[in-house]
PDB file of C-alpha atoms in Angstrom:
ATOM      1  CA  UNK A   1      78.621 136.099 129.052  1.00 67.00           C
ATOM      2  CA  UNK A   2      77.229 133.944 126.252  1.00 87.00           C
ATOM      3  CA  UNK A   3      74.434 131.442 126.287  1.00 94.00           C
ATOM      4  CA  UNK A   4      74.904 128.185 128.168  1.00 96.00           C
ATOM      5  CA  UNK A   5      75.919 125.077 126.243  1.00 96.00           C
ATOM      6  CA  UNK A   6      73.109 122.555 125.852  1.00 97.00           C
ATOM      7  CA  UNK A   7      74.789 120.319 128.458  1.00 97.00           C
ATOM      8  CA  UNK A   8      75.158 123.161 130.965  1.00 97.00           C
ATOM      9  CA  UNK A   9      71.560 124.177 130.361  1.00 98.00           C
ATOM     10  CA  UNK A  10      70.368 120.590 130.975  1.00 98.00           C
ATOM     11  CA  UNK A  11      72.328 120.547 134.246  1.00 98.00           C
ATOM     12  CA  UNK A  12      70.852 123.872 135.280  1.00 98.00           C
ATOM     13  CA  UNK A  13      67.290 122.696 134.604  1.00 98.00           C
ATOM     14  CA  UNK A  14      67.808 119.419 136.469  1.00 98.00           C
ATOM     15  CA  UNK A  15      69.707 121.108 139.298  1.00 96.00           C
ATOM     16  CA  UNK A  16      66.730 123.342 139.987  1.00 94.00           C
ATOM     17  CA  UNK A  17      64.464 120.292 140.223  1.00 93.00           C
ATOM     18  CA  UNK A  18      66.276 117.511 142.083  1.00 96.00           C
ATOM     19  CA  UNK A  19      66.299 117.373 145.880  1.00 95.00           C
ATOM     20  CA  UNK A  20      68.597 115.488 148.273  1.00 96.00           C
ATOM     21  CA  UNK A  21      67.327 111.926 148.636  1.00 97.00           C
ATOM     22  CA  UNK A  22      65.717 111.785 145.175  1.00 98.00           C
ATOM     23  CA  UNK A  23      65.886 108.980 142.629  1.00 98.00           C
ATOM     24  CA  UNK A  24      67.491 109.907 139.280  1.00 98.00           C
ATOM     25  CA  UNK A  25      68.378 108.087 136.062  1.00 98.00           C
ATOM     26  CA  UNK A  26      71.110 108.651 133.504  1.00 98.00           C
ATOM     27  CA  UNK A  27      69.562 106.931 130.479  1.00 98.00           C
ATOM     28  CA  UNK A  28      72.775 107.131 128.430  1.00 98.00           C
ATOM     29  CA  UNK A  29      75.837 107.037 130.685  1.00 98.00           C
ATOM     30  CA  UNK A  30      78.506 107.779 128.061  1.00 96.00           C
ATOM     31  CA  UNK A  31      81.580 109.097 129.887  1.00 96.00           C
ATOM     32  CA  UNK A  32      79.628 109.618 133.107  1.00 97.00           C
ATOM     33  CA  UNK A  33      79.349 113.417 133.263  1.00 97.00           C
ATOM     34  CA  UNK A  34      75.589 113.333 133.804  1.00 98.00           C
ATOM     35  CA  UNK A  35      75.832 110.335 136.140  1.00 97.00           C
ATOM     36  CA  UNK A  36      78.248 112.195 138.411  1.00 97.00           C
ATOM     37  CA  UNK A  37      76.175 115.378 138.205  1.00 97.00           C
ATOM     38  CA  UNK A  38      73.008 113.496 139.240  1.00 98.00           C
ATOM     39  CA  UNK A  39      74.814 111.759 142.121  1.00 97.00           C
ATOM     40  CA  UNK A  40      75.956 115.159 143.425  1.00 96.00           C
ATOM     41  CA  UNK A  41      72.434 116.556 143.169  1.00 97.00           C
ATOM     42  CA  UNK A  42      70.681 113.721 145.021  1.00 97.00           C
ATOM     43  CA  UNK A  43      73.303 113.627 147.779  1.00 96.00           C
ATOM     44  CA  UNK A  44      74.114 110.823 150.211  1.00 94.00           C
ATOM     45  CA  UNK A  45      70.499 109.769 150.685  1.00 96.00           C
ATOM     46  CA  UNK A  46      69.712 109.699 146.961  1.00 97.00           C
ATOM     47  CA  UNK A  47      70.153 107.021 144.332  1.00 98.00           C
ATOM     48  CA  UNK A  48      71.174 107.098 140.678  1.00 98.00           C
ATOM     49  CA  UNK A  49      70.907 104.348 138.093  1.00 98.00           C
ATOM     50  CA  UNK A  50      72.796 104.667 134.798  1.00 98.00           C
ATOM     51  CA  UNK A  51      72.249 102.726 131.583  1.00 98.00           C
ATOM     52  CA  UNK A  52      74.549 102.184 128.627  1.00 97.00           C
ATOM     53  CA  UNK A  53      74.913  99.374 126.100  1.00 96.00           C
ATOM     54  CA  UNK A  54      78.703  99.744 125.970  1.00 96.00           C
ATOM     55  CA  UNK A  55      80.905  98.346 128.714  1.00 96.00           C
ATOM     56  CA  UNK A  56      83.553 100.863 127.652  1.00 96.00           C
ATOM     57  CA  UNK A  57      81.180 103.700 128.583  1.00 96.00           C
ATOM     58  CA  UNK A  58      80.511 102.229 132.016  1.00 97.00           C
ATOM     59  CA  UNK A  59      84.260 101.847 132.635  1.00 96.00           C
ATOM     60  CA  UNK A  60      84.894 105.488 131.640  1.00 96.00           C
ATOM     61  CA  UNK A  61      82.080 106.629 133.921  1.00 96.00           C
ATOM     62  CA  UNK A  62      83.370 104.604 136.858  1.00 95.00           C
ATOM     63  CA  UNK A  63      86.837 106.118 136.363  1.00 94.00           C
ATOM     64  CA  UNK A  64      85.328 109.632 136.345  1.00 95.00           C
ATOM     65  CA  UNK A  65      83.369 108.937 139.535  1.00 94.00           C
ATOM     66  CA  UNK A  66      86.445 107.469 141.279  1.00 91.00           C
ATOM     67  CA  UNK A  67      88.329 110.718 140.551  1.00 90.00           C
ATOM     68  CA  UNK A  68      85.641 112.794 142.269  1.00 82.00           C
ATOM     69  CA  UNK A  69      87.206 114.463 145.310  1.00 69.00           C
ATOM     70  CA  UNK A  70      84.478 113.800 147.853  1.00 78.00           C
ATOM     71  CA  UNK A  71      82.584 110.635 147.010  1.00 74.00           C
ATOM     72  CA  UNK A  72      81.036 110.574 150.502  1.00 80.00           C
ATOM     73  CA  UNK A  73      78.691 113.352 149.353  1.00 88.00           C
ATOM     74  CA  UNK A  74      77.443 111.417 146.322  1.00 94.00           C
ATOM     75  CA  UNK A  75      74.275 109.378 146.101  1.00 94.00           C
ATOM     76  CA  UNK A  76      74.591 105.652 145.567  1.00 95.00           C
ATOM     77  CA  UNK A  77      75.260 104.858 141.919  1.00 97.00           C
ATOM     78  CA  UNK A  78      74.323 101.661 140.089  1.00 97.00           C
ATOM     79  CA  UNK A  79      75.252 101.194 136.446  1.00 97.00           C
ATOM     80  CA  UNK A  80      73.766  98.659 134.098  1.00 98.00           C
ATOM     81  CA  UNK A  81      75.069  97.443 130.753  1.00 98.00           C
ATOM     82  CA  UNK A  82      71.590  97.585 129.316  1.00 98.00           C
ATOM     83  CA  UNK A  83      69.665  99.580 126.738  1.00 97.00           C
ATOM     84  CA  UNK A  84      67.815 102.623 127.992  1.00 98.00           C
ATOM     85  CA  UNK A  85      64.741 101.066 126.371  1.00 98.00           C
ATOM     86  CA  UNK A  86      64.733  98.511 129.219  1.00 98.00           C
ATOM     87  CA  UNK A  87      64.944 100.974 132.124  1.00 97.00           C
ATOM     88  CA  UNK A  88      61.353 100.446 133.293  1.00 96.00           C
ATOM     89  CA  UNK A  89      61.931  96.727 133.848  1.00 96.00           C
ATOM     90  CA  UNK A  90      65.360  97.266 135.416  1.00 97.00           C
ATOM     91  CA  UNK A  91      64.593  99.810 138.149  1.00 98.00           C
ATOM     92  CA  UNK A  92      63.119  98.804 141.529  1.00 97.00           C
ATOM     93  CA  UNK A  93      59.320  98.935 141.759  1.00 97.00           C
ATOM     94  CA  UNK A  94      59.566 101.753 144.320  1.00 97.00           C
ATOM     95  CA  UNK A  95      60.976 103.996 141.586  1.00 98.00           C
ATOM     96  CA  UNK A  96      57.883 103.804 139.361  1.00 97.00           C
ATOM     97  CA  UNK A  97      56.219 107.212 139.477  1.00 98.00           C
ATOM     98  CA  UNK A  98      58.843 108.531 141.929  1.00 98.00           C
ATOM     99  CA  UNK A  99      61.897 109.503 139.827  1.00 98.00           C
ATOM    100  CA  UNK A 100      62.874 113.166 140.056  1.00 98.00           C
ATOM    101  CA  UNK A 101      64.927 113.436 136.862  1.00 98.00           C
ATOM    102  CA  UNK A 102      66.019 111.417 133.845  1.00 98.00           C
ATOM    103  CA  UNK A 103      68.779 112.636 131.554  1.00 98.00           C
ATOM    104  CA  UNK A 104      69.362 111.526 127.959  1.00 98.00           C
ATOM    105  CA  UNK A 105      72.482 112.529 126.015  1.00 97.00           C
ATOM    106  CA  UNK A 106      71.982 110.856 122.656  1.00 97.00           C
ATOM    107  CA  UNK A 107      74.375 110.078 119.823  1.00 95.00           C
ATOM    108  CA  UNK A 108      77.616 108.143 120.240  1.00 93.00           C
ATOM    109  CA  UNK A 109      80.257 107.674 122.923  1.00 92.00           C
ATOM    110  CA  UNK A 110      82.483 110.784 122.743  1.00 90.00           C
ATOM    111  CA  UNK A 111      85.691 109.100 123.831  1.00 90.00           C
ATOM    112  CA  UNK A 112      89.013 108.745 122.051  1.00 88.00           C
ATOM    113  CA  UNK A 113      89.125 105.471 120.171  1.00 87.00           C
ATOM    114  CA  UNK A 114      85.412 104.719 120.736  1.00 91.00           C
ATOM    115  CA  UNK A 115      83.408 103.270 117.860  1.00 92.00           C
ATOM    116  CA  UNK A 116      81.361 106.250 116.589  1.00 90.00           C
ATOM    117  CA  UNK A 117      79.213 103.901 114.515  1.00 92.00           C
ATOM    118  CA  UNK A 118      77.545 102.690 117.733  1.00 94.00           C
ATOM    119  CA  UNK A 119      74.804 105.277 118.191  1.00 94.00           C
ATOM    120  CA  UNK A 120      71.533 105.566 120.038  1.00 96.00           C
ATOM    121  CA  UNK A 121      68.714 104.279 117.864  1.00 95.00           C
ATOM    122  CA  UNK A 122      65.416 106.057 117.249  1.00 96.00           C
ATOM    123  CA  UNK A 123      63.211 103.077 118.105  1.00 97.00           C
ATOM    124  CA  UNK A 124      64.841 102.279 121.445  1.00 97.00           C
ATOM    125  CA  UNK A 125      65.042 105.972 122.358  1.00 98.00           C
ATOM    126  CA  UNK A 126      61.289 106.481 121.883  1.00 98.00           C
ATOM    127  CA  UNK A 127      60.598 103.349 123.973  1.00 98.00           C
ATOM    128  CA  UNK A 128      62.932 104.740 126.651  1.00 98.00           C
ATOM    129  CA  UNK A 129      61.201 108.135 126.623  1.00 98.00           C
ATOM    130  CA  UNK A 130      57.812 106.450 127.081  1.00 98.00           C
ATOM    131  CA  UNK A 131      59.253 104.517 130.028  1.00 98.00           C
ATOM    132  CA  UNK A 132      60.777 107.700 131.423  1.00 98.00           C
ATOM    133  CA  UNK A 133      57.377 109.416 131.452  1.00 98.00           C
ATOM    134  CA  UNK A 134      55.948 106.504 133.451  1.00 98.00           C
ATOM    135  CA  UNK A 135      58.857 106.535 135.919  1.00 98.00           C
ATOM    136  CA  UNK A 136      58.767 110.290 136.599  1.00 98.00           C
ATOM    137  CA  UNK A 137      57.005 111.779 139.589  1.00 98.00           C
ATOM    138  CA  UNK A 138      54.736 114.808 139.097  1.00 98.00           C
ATOM    139  CA  UNK A 139      56.966 117.854 138.385  1.00 97.00           C
ATOM    140  CA  UNK A 140      59.823 115.497 137.569  1.00 98.00           C
ATOM    141  CA  UNK A 141      61.921 116.370 134.533  1.00 98.00           C
ATOM    142  CA  UNK A 142      63.430 114.685 131.499  1.00 98.00           C
ATOM    143  CA  UNK A 143      66.215 116.354 129.541  1.00 98.00           C
ATOM    144  CA  UNK A 144      67.206 115.112 126.088  1.00 98.00           C
ATOM    145  CA  UNK A 145      70.314 116.413 124.331  1.00 98.00           C
ATOM    146  CA  UNK A 146      70.055 115.711 120.602  1.00 98.00           C
ATOM    147  CA  UNK A 147      72.825 115.720 117.996  1.00 97.00           C
ATOM    148  CA  UNK A 148      71.497 116.112 114.436  1.00 96.00           C
ATOM    149  CA  UNK A 149      75.016 116.579 112.999  1.00 94.00           C
ATOM    150  CA  UNK A 150      76.125 112.920 112.848  1.00 93.00           C
ATOM    151  CA  UNK A 151      74.876 110.124 110.619  1.00 91.00           C
ATOM    152  CA  UNK A 152      71.535 108.927 111.989  1.00 93.00           C
ATOM    153  CA  UNK A 153      71.373 111.837 114.432  1.00 96.00           C
ATOM    154  CA  UNK A 154      69.023 114.027 112.400  1.00 96.00           C
ATOM    155  CA  UNK A 155      66.453 111.232 112.056  1.00 97.00           C
ATOM    156  CA  UNK A 156      66.586 110.504 115.782  1.00 98.00           C
ATOM    157  CA  UNK A 157      66.363 114.216 116.648  1.00 98.00           C
ATOM    158  CA  UNK A 158      63.341 114.662 114.361  1.00 97.00           C
ATOM    159  CA  UNK A 159      61.601 111.606 115.831  1.00 98.00           C
ATOM    160  CA  UNK A 160      62.223 112.706 119.441  1.00 98.00           C
ATOM    161  CA  UNK A 161      61.077 116.261 118.679  1.00 98.00           C
ATOM    162  CA  UNK A 162      57.908 114.951 117.027  1.00 98.00           C
ATOM    163  CA  UNK A 163      57.230 112.585 119.950  1.00 98.00           C
ATOM    164  CA  UNK A 164      57.757 115.338 122.529  1.00 98.00           C
ATOM    165  CA  UNK A 165      55.625 117.871 120.636  1.00 98.00           C
ATOM    166  CA  UNK A 166      52.768 115.351 120.567  1.00 98.00           C
ATOM    167  CA  UNK A 167      52.668 114.898 124.373  1.00 98.00           C
ATOM    168  CA  UNK A 168      49.307 116.168 125.652  1.00 98.00           C
ATOM    169  CA  UNK A 169      49.633 119.465 127.540  1.00 97.00           C
ATOM    170  CA  UNK A 170      47.646 117.881 130.378  1.00 97.00           C
ATOM    171  CA  UNK A 171      50.453 115.322 130.763  1.00 97.00           C
ATOM    172  CA  UNK A 172      53.587 117.436 130.298  1.00 98.00           C
ATOM    173  CA  UNK A 173      55.113 120.765 129.396  1.00 98.00           C
ATOM    174  CA  UNK A 174      57.798 120.591 126.700  1.00 98.00           C
ATOM    175  CA  UNK A 175      60.409 123.259 125.874  1.00 98.00           C
ATOM    176  CA  UNK A 176      63.365 123.456 123.487  1.00 98.00           C
ATOM    177  CA  UNK A 177      66.737 125.226 123.786  1.00 98.00           C
ATOM    178  CA  UNK A 178      68.435 125.557 120.415  1.00 96.00           C
ATOM    179  CA  UNK A 179      70.731 127.726 118.320  1.00 94.00           C
ATOM    180  CA  UNK A 180      68.540 128.562 115.342  1.00 93.00           C
ATOM    181  CA  UNK A 181      71.202 129.611 112.826  1.00 92.00           C
ATOM    182  CA  UNK A 182      72.888 126.191 112.603  1.00 92.00           C
ATOM    183  CA  UNK A 183      70.660 123.298 111.624  1.00 91.00           C
ATOM    184  CA  UNK A 184      73.182 120.672 112.796  1.00 95.00           C
ATOM    185  CA  UNK A 185      73.993 122.177 116.193  1.00 96.00           C
ATOM    186  CA  UNK A 186      73.078 120.082 119.252  1.00 97.00           C
ATOM    187  CA  UNK A 187      69.880 121.071 121.034  1.00 98.00           C
ATOM    188  CA  UNK A 188      68.030 120.335 124.230  1.00 98.00           C
ATOM    189  CA  UNK A 189      64.454 119.307 124.921  1.00 98.00           C
ATOM    190  CA  UNK A 190      63.109 119.566 128.462  1.00 98.00           C
ATOM    191  CA  UNK A 191      59.954 117.728 129.545  1.00 98.00           C
ATOM    192  CA  UNK A 192      58.252 118.450 132.851  1.00 98.00           C
ATOM    193  CA  UNK A 193      55.606 115.934 133.920  1.00 98.00           C
ATOM    194  CA  UNK A 194      52.431 117.491 135.273  1.00 96.00           C
TER     195      UNK A 194
END
């Protein structure tokens, strides 16, 4: 058995943290894989909010969720066509300081025919990460999958890594999961709020 993919590793980390009834956020909905995963983890009593700036992404995610065999076991899912940078203003007040997990999967929409020039931007991503830290409960977790291999991806990955490394150890623990031999391979940062 080989190492987990960065996406599988992010799911494993989050899966060990979320409880039924929790609040969770998919900061970058994309095709909805993380949204569906979070909804399964929080169960019927939980709630998930997903953010994406592309309506196409939200439509793909809704189609994926509709195909799920047993939607009665999923948490309630709300999706917003809104930048992840605006998540703090968009979630209900009761979520502030009470979110169990927030997942980021940066880059571009990996769907056939999607415009790969529409990518997550460094500035809005850092704003979103700051908001995510405020929204998390103690022992809540953020996962960030970074893609340095596409145009603009390396700059965003470097900025996120620098931001995460600068978090005070009294505030959070930060780890990285990465293949070291390939500079452009995707990698994962996990942040646990103390």
